[in-house]
Coordinates of C-alpha atoms in Angstrom, one line a residue:
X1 CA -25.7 12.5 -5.7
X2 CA -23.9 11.1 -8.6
X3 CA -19.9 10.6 -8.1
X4 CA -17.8 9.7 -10.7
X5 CA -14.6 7.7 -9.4
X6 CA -11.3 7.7 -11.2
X7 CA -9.3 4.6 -10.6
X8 CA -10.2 1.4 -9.5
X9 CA -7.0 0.1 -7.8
X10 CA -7.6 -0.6 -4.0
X11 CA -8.4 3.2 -3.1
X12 CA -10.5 4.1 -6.0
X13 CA -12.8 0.6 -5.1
X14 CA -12.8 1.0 -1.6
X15 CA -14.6 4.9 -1.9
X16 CA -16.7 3.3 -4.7
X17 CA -18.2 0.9 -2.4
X18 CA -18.5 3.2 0.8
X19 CA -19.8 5.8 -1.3
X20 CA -22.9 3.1 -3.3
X21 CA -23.4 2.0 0.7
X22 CA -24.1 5.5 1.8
X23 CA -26.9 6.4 -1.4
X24 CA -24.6 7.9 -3.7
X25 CA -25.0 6.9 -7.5
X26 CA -21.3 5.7 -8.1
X27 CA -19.3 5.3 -11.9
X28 CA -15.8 3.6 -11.3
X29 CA -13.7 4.2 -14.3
X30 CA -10.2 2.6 -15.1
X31 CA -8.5 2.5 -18.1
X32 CA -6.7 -0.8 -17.3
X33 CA -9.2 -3.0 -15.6
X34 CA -10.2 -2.8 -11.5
X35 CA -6.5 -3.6 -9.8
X36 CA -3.8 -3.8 -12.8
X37 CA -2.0 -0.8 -11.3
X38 CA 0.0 -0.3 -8.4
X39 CA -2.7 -2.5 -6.4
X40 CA -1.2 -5.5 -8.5
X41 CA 2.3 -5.0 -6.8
X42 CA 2.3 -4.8 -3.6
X43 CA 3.5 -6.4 -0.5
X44 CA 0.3 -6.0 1.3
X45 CA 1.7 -5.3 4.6
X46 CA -0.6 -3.8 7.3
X47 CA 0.7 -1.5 9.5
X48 CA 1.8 1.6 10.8
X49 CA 5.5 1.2 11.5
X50 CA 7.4 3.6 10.3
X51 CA 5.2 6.5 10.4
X52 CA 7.4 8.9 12.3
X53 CA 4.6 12.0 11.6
X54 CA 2.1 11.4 14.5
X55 CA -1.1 12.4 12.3
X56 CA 0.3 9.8 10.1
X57 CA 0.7 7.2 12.6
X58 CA -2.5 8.3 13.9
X59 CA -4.5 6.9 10.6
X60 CA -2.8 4.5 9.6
X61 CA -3.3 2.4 13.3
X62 CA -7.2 4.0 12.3
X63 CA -5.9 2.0 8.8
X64 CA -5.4 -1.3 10.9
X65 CA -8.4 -1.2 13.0
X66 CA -10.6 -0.7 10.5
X67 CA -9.3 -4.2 8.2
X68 CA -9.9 -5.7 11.6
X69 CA -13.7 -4.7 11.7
X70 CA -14.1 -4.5 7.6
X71 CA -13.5 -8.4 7.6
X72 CA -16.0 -9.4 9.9
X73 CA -18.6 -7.6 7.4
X74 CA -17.1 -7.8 3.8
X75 CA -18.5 -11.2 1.7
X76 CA -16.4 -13.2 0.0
X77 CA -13.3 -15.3 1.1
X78 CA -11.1 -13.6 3.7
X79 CA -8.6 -11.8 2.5
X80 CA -7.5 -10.2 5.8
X81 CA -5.0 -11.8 8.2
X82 CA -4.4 -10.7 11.5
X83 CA -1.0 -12.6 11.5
X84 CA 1.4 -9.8 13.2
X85 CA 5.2 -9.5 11.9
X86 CA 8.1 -10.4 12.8
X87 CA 11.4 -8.4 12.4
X88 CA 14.9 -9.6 12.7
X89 CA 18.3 -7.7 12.7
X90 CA 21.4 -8.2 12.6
X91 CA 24.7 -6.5 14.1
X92 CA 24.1 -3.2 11.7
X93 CA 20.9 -3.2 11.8
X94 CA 19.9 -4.1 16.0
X95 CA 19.8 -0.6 16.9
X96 CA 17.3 0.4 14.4
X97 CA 15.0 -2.3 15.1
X98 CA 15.2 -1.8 18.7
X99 CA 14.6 1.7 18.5
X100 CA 11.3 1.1 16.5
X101 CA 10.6 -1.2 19.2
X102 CA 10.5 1.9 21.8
X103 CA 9.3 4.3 19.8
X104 CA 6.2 2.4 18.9
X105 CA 5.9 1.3 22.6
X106 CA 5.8 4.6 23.4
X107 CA 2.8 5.7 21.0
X108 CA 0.8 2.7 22.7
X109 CA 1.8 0.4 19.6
X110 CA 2.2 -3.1 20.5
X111 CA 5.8 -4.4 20.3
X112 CA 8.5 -6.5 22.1
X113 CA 11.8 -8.3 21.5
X114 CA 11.7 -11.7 21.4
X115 CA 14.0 -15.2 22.0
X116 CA 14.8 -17.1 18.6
X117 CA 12.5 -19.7 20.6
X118 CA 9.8 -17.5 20.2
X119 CA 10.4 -16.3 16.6
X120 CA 10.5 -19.7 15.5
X121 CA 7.3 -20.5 17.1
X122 CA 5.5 -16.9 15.5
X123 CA 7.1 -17.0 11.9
X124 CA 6.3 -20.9 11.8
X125 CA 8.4 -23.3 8.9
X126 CA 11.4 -21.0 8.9
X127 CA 15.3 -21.3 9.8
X128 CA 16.4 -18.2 11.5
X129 CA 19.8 -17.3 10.4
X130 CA 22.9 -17.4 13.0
X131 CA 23.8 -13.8 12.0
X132 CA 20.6 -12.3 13.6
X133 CA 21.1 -10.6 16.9
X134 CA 17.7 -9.2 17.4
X135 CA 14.0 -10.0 17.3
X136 CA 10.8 -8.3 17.5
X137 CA 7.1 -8.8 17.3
X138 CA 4.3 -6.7 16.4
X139 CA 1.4 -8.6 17.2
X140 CA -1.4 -5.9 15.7
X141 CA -0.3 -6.5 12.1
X142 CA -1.2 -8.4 9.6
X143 CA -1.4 -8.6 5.6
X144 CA -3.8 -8.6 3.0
X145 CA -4.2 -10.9 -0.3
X146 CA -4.7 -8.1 -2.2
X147 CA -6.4 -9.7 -5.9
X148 CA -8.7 -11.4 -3.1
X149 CA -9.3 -8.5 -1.4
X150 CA -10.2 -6.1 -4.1
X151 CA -12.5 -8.5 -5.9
X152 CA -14.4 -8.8 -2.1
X153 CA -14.3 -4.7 -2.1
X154 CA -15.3 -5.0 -6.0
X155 CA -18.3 -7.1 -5.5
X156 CA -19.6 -5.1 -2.9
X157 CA -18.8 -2.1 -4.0
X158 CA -21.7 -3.7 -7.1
X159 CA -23.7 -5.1 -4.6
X160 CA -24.5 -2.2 -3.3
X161 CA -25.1 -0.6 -7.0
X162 CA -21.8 1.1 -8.1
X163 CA -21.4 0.6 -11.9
X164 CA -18.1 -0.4 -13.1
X165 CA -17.0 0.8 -16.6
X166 CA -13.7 0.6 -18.7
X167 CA -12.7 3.8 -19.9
X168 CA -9.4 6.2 -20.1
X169 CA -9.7 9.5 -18.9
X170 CA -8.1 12.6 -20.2
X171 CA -10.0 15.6 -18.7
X172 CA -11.7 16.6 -15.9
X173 CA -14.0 19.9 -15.9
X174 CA -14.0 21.2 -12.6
X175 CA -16.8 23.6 -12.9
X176 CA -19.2 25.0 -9.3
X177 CA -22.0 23.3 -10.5
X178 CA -20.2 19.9 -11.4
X179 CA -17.6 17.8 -13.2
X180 CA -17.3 16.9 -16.8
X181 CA -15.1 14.0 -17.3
X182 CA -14.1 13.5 -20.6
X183 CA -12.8 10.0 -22.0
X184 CA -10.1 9.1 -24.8
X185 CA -12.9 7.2 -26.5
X186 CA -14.8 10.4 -26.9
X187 CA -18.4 11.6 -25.1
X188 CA -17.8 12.7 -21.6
X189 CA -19.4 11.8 -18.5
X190 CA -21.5 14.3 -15.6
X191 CA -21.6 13.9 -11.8
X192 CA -21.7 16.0 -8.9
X193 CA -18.3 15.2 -7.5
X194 CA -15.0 13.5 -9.3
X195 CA -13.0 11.4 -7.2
X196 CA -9.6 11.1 -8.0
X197 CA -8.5 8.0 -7.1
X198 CA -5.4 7.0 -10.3
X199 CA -2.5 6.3 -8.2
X200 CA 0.8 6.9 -9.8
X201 CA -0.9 9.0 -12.7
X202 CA -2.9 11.0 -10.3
X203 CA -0.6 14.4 -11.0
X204 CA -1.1 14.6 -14.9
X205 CA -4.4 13.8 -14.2
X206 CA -5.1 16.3 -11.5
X207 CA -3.2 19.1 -13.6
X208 CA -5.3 18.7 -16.2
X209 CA -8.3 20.4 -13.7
X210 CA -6.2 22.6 -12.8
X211 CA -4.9 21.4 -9.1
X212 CA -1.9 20.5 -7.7
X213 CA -0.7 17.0 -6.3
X214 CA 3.2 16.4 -6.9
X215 CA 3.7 13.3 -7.3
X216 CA 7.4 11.2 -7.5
X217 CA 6.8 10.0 -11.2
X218 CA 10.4 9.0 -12.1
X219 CA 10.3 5.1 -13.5
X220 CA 14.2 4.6 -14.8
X221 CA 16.6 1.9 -13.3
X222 CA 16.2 2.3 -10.0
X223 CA 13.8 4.9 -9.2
X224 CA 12.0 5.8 -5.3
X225 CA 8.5 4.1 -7.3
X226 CA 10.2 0.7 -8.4
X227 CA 9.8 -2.1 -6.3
X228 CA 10.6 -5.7 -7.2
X229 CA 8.7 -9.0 -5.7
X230 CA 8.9 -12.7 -6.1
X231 CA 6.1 -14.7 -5.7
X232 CA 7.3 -18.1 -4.7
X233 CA 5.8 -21.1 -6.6
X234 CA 7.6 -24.1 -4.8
X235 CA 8.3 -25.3 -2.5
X236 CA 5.6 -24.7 -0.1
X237 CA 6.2 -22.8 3.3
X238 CA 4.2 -23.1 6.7
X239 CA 5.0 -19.2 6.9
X240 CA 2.5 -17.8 9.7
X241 CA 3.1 -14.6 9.5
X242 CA 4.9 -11.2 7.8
X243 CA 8.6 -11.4 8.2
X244 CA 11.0 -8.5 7.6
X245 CA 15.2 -8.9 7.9
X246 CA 18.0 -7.7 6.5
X247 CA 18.4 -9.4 3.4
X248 CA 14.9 -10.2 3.1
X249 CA 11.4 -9.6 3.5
X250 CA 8.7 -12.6 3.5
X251 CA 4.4 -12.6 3.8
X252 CA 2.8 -15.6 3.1
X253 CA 0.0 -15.9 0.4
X254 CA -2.8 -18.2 -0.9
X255 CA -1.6 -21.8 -1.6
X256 CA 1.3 -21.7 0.7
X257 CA 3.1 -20.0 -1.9
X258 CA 5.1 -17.0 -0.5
X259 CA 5.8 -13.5 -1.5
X260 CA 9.7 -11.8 -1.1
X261 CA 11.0 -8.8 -1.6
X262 CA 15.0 -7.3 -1.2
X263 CA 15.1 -3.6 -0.9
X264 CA 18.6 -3.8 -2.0
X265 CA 17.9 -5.1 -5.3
X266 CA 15.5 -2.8 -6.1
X267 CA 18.9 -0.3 -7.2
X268 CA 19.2 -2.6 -10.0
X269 CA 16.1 -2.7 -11.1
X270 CA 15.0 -1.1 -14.6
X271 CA 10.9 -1.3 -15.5
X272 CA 12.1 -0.6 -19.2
X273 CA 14.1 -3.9 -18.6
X274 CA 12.7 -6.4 -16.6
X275 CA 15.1 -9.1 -14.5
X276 CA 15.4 -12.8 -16.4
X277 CA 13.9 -15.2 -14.0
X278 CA 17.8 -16.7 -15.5
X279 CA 19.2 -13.3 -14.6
X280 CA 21.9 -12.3 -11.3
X281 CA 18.7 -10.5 -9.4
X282 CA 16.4 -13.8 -9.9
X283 CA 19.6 -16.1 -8.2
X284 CA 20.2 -13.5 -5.6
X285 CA 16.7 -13.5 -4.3
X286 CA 16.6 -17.0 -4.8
X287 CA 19.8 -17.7 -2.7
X288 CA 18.9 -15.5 0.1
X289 CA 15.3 -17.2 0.3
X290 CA 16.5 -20.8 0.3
X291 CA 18.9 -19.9 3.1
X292 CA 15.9 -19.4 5.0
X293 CA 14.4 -22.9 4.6
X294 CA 14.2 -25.5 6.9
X295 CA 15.4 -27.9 4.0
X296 CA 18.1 -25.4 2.5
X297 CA 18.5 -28.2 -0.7
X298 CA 15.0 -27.5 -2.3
X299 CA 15.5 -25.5 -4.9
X300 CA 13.0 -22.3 -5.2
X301 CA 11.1 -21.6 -8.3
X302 CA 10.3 -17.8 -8.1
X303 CA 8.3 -15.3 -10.5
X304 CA 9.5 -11.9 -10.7
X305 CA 7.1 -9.0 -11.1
X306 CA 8.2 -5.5 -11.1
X307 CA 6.1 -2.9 -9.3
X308 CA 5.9 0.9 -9.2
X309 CA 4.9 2.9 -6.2
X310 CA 2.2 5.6 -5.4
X311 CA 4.4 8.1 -4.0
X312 CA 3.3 11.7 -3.1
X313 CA 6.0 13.5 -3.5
X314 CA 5.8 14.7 0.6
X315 CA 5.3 10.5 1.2
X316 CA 2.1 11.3 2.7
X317 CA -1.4 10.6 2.1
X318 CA -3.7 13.3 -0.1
X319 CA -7.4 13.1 0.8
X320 CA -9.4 15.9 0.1
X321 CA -11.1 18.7 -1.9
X322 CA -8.6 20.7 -4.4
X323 CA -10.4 23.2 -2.8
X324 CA -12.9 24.9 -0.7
X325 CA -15.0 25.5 -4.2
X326 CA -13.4 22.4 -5.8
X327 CA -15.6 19.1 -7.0
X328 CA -12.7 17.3 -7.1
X329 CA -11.9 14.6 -4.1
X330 CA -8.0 13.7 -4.5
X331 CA -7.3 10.2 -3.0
X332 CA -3.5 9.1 -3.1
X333 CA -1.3 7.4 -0.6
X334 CA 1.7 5.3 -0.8
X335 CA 0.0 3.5 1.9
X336 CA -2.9 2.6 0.1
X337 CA -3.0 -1.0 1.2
X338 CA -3.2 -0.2 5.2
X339 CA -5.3 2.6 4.6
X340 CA -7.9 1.7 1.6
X341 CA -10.4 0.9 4.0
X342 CA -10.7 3.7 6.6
X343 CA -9.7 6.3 3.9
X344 CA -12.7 4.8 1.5
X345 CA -15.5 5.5 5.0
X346 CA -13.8 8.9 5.7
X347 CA -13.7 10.4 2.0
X348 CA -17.2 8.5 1.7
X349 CA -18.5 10.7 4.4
X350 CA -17.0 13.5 3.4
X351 CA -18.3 13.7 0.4
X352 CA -22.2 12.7 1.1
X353 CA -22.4 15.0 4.5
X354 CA -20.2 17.8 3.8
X355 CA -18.6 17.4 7.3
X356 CA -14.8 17.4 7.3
X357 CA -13.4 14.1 9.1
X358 CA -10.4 15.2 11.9
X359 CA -8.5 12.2 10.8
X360 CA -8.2 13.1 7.2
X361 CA -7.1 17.4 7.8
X362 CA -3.6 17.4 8.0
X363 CA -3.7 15.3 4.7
X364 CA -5.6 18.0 2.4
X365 CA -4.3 18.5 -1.1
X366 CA -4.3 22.7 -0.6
X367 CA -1.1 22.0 1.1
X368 CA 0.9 21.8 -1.8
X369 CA -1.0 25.1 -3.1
X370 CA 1.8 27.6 -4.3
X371 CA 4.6 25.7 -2.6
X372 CA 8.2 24.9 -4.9
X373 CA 8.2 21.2 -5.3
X374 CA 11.7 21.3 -3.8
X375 CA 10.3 22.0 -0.4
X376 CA 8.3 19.6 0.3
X377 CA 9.7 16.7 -2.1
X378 CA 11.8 13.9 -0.2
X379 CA 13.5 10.8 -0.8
X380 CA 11.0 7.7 -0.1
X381 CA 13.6 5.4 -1.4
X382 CA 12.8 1.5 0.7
X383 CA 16.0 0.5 2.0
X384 CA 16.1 -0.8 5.4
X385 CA 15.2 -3.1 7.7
X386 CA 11.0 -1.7 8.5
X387 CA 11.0 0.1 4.8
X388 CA 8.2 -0.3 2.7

């Protein structure tokens, strides 16, 4: 079986390589280079937190579980840590945060308030601030380095035989006997089974075959898909773990360089116009983070990098034929961090045995077939203490 895979962000590589390991004879195509797209920008939290649906919650604690097994087996450096989070509230946002403590409680999730002794201890070099009234743990989390972690999923997505290939594609022949895929450069490529795998330009992509993904694909100032993170240069922080409060959200990476993210300030931010590392966004998040160190006088150097979010329009995952007939696998999720891994096995089997994977039904692109966007588009804007 030949499969051609469209996309190499953290999706599009993980299928890659699950499909090569299974016999299939895999082309990844990107028109950018293997990670440059939304996989470059993100948090990298692992979780399943705020997944209210229970099929939802469902995979993405499959998500979790399989990071935990994939990094005993994938070579390279580790790029997966086991670190759980830590979440902190204060007086308007306790009752939230102890809500999501019971409600994942009660789905068998592992969570539990905890002392400021404790939190200190868990988040490690850190100065809790005195308006926090709440604290939680979640113990099963963790994060990813995600450039780390794609190259590992790259390189063994080779290993095992998958050819990589630049190249921008701008049709897709969905055909009974096969896909065409045809490239801006000209010529077109054959295989037995597209995989549609291109993140944020997954609906112009998909329409061009004919199928139907709706996708949230507003960038201005301030849109659901724009995200802004800092990546912490200096000074160094013994952080041990992901941290999530009101004002701001910490996860450590390599180095002991850290990165943040304020959902608030995302409001203010315009792709077209990126913040000044001089500008009012760049001292905000500055000032908020060096209230947070144990030394409040060092003085923070922080790159900005503005990101732009996967987001079917529903805000959940799309994994799946287009159709019964279709030889087109569509592969999206705003969650593609958490769930790379287990959605690259399931699609992989999918696609090689023909045998649909329970996990992955409720998440079938035919749901959107004939349906007015306006039902099943909602707001996915990140705002509060848990968002992502």
């Amino acid at each position: 079986m030949r499969v051609i895979v469209i996309g190499a962000g953290v999706l599009g590589v993980s299928a890659a390589r699950c499909l090569s390991a299974a016999g299939a004879q895999v082309l990844l195509l990107d028109h950018r280079g293997p990670g440059t797209g939304t996989s470059a920008t993100t948090f990298a939290w692992v979780n399943a937190h705020r997944k209210h649906d229970p099929a939802y919650h469902r995979l993405n604690v499959a998500g979790m579980e399989e990071h935990a097994g994939l990094a005993e087996r994938l070579p390279g450096p580790r790029s997966y840590v086991p670190s759980g989070a830590l979440h902190w509230a204060d007086g308007a946002s306790e009752e939230r945060l102890l809500a999501d403590v019971e409600r994942l409680r009660s789905l068998g999730h592992p969570a539990r308030p905890v002392t400021r002794e404790e939190a200190g201890r868990i988040a490690g070099d850190l100065r809790i601030p005195e308006s926090v009234t709440a604290l939680a743990h979640f113990p099963a989390e963790g994060y990813v380095l995600p450039d780390l972690f794609l190259a590992n999923l790259l390189a063994d997505a080779e290993r095992h035989g998958t050819e990589y290939a630049p190249g921008e594609v701008v049709g897709i022949d969905d055909r009974p006997g096969g896909v065409s895929v045809t490239l801006a450069a000209g010529g077109a490529v054959r295989g037995d089974v597209a995989v549609l795998a291109a993140g944020r330009w997954t609906e112009r992509l998909a329409a061009r075959a004919g199928i139907e993904v709706p996708m949230v694909t507003d960038t201005a100032r301030g849109a659901q898909t724009v995200g802004l993170l800092g990546y912490v240069r200096s000074p160094a922080l013994g952080l041990r773990c992901v941290v999530h409060g009101p004002g701001l959200n910490l996860r450590p990476a390599a180095g002991g360089h850290t990165v943040v993210q304020a959902l608030d300030l995302n409001a203010g931010v315009d792709p077209a116009a990126p913040p000044s590392p001089e500008g009012d966004i760049a001292a905000t998040l500055a000032r908020r983070f060096r209230a947070l160190l144990p030394d409040p006088g060092a003085r923070p150097r922080i790159d900005l990098r503005v990101g732009l979010r996967s987001l079917p329009a529903d805000g959940h995952t799309v994994a799946g034929p287009a159709s019964a007939r279709s030889r087109v696998y569509c592969l999206v999720s705003h969650s593609g961090i958490t769930l790379a891994p287990v959605l690259g096995r399931l699609a992989a089997a999918e696609i090689t045995t023909g045998q649909d994977q329970e996990l992955l039904r409720p998440f079938r692109p035919t749901r959107f077939a004939g349906v007015p966007r306006r039902d099943v588009e909602v707001d996915q804007r990140a705002t509060a203490l848990g968002d992502q």
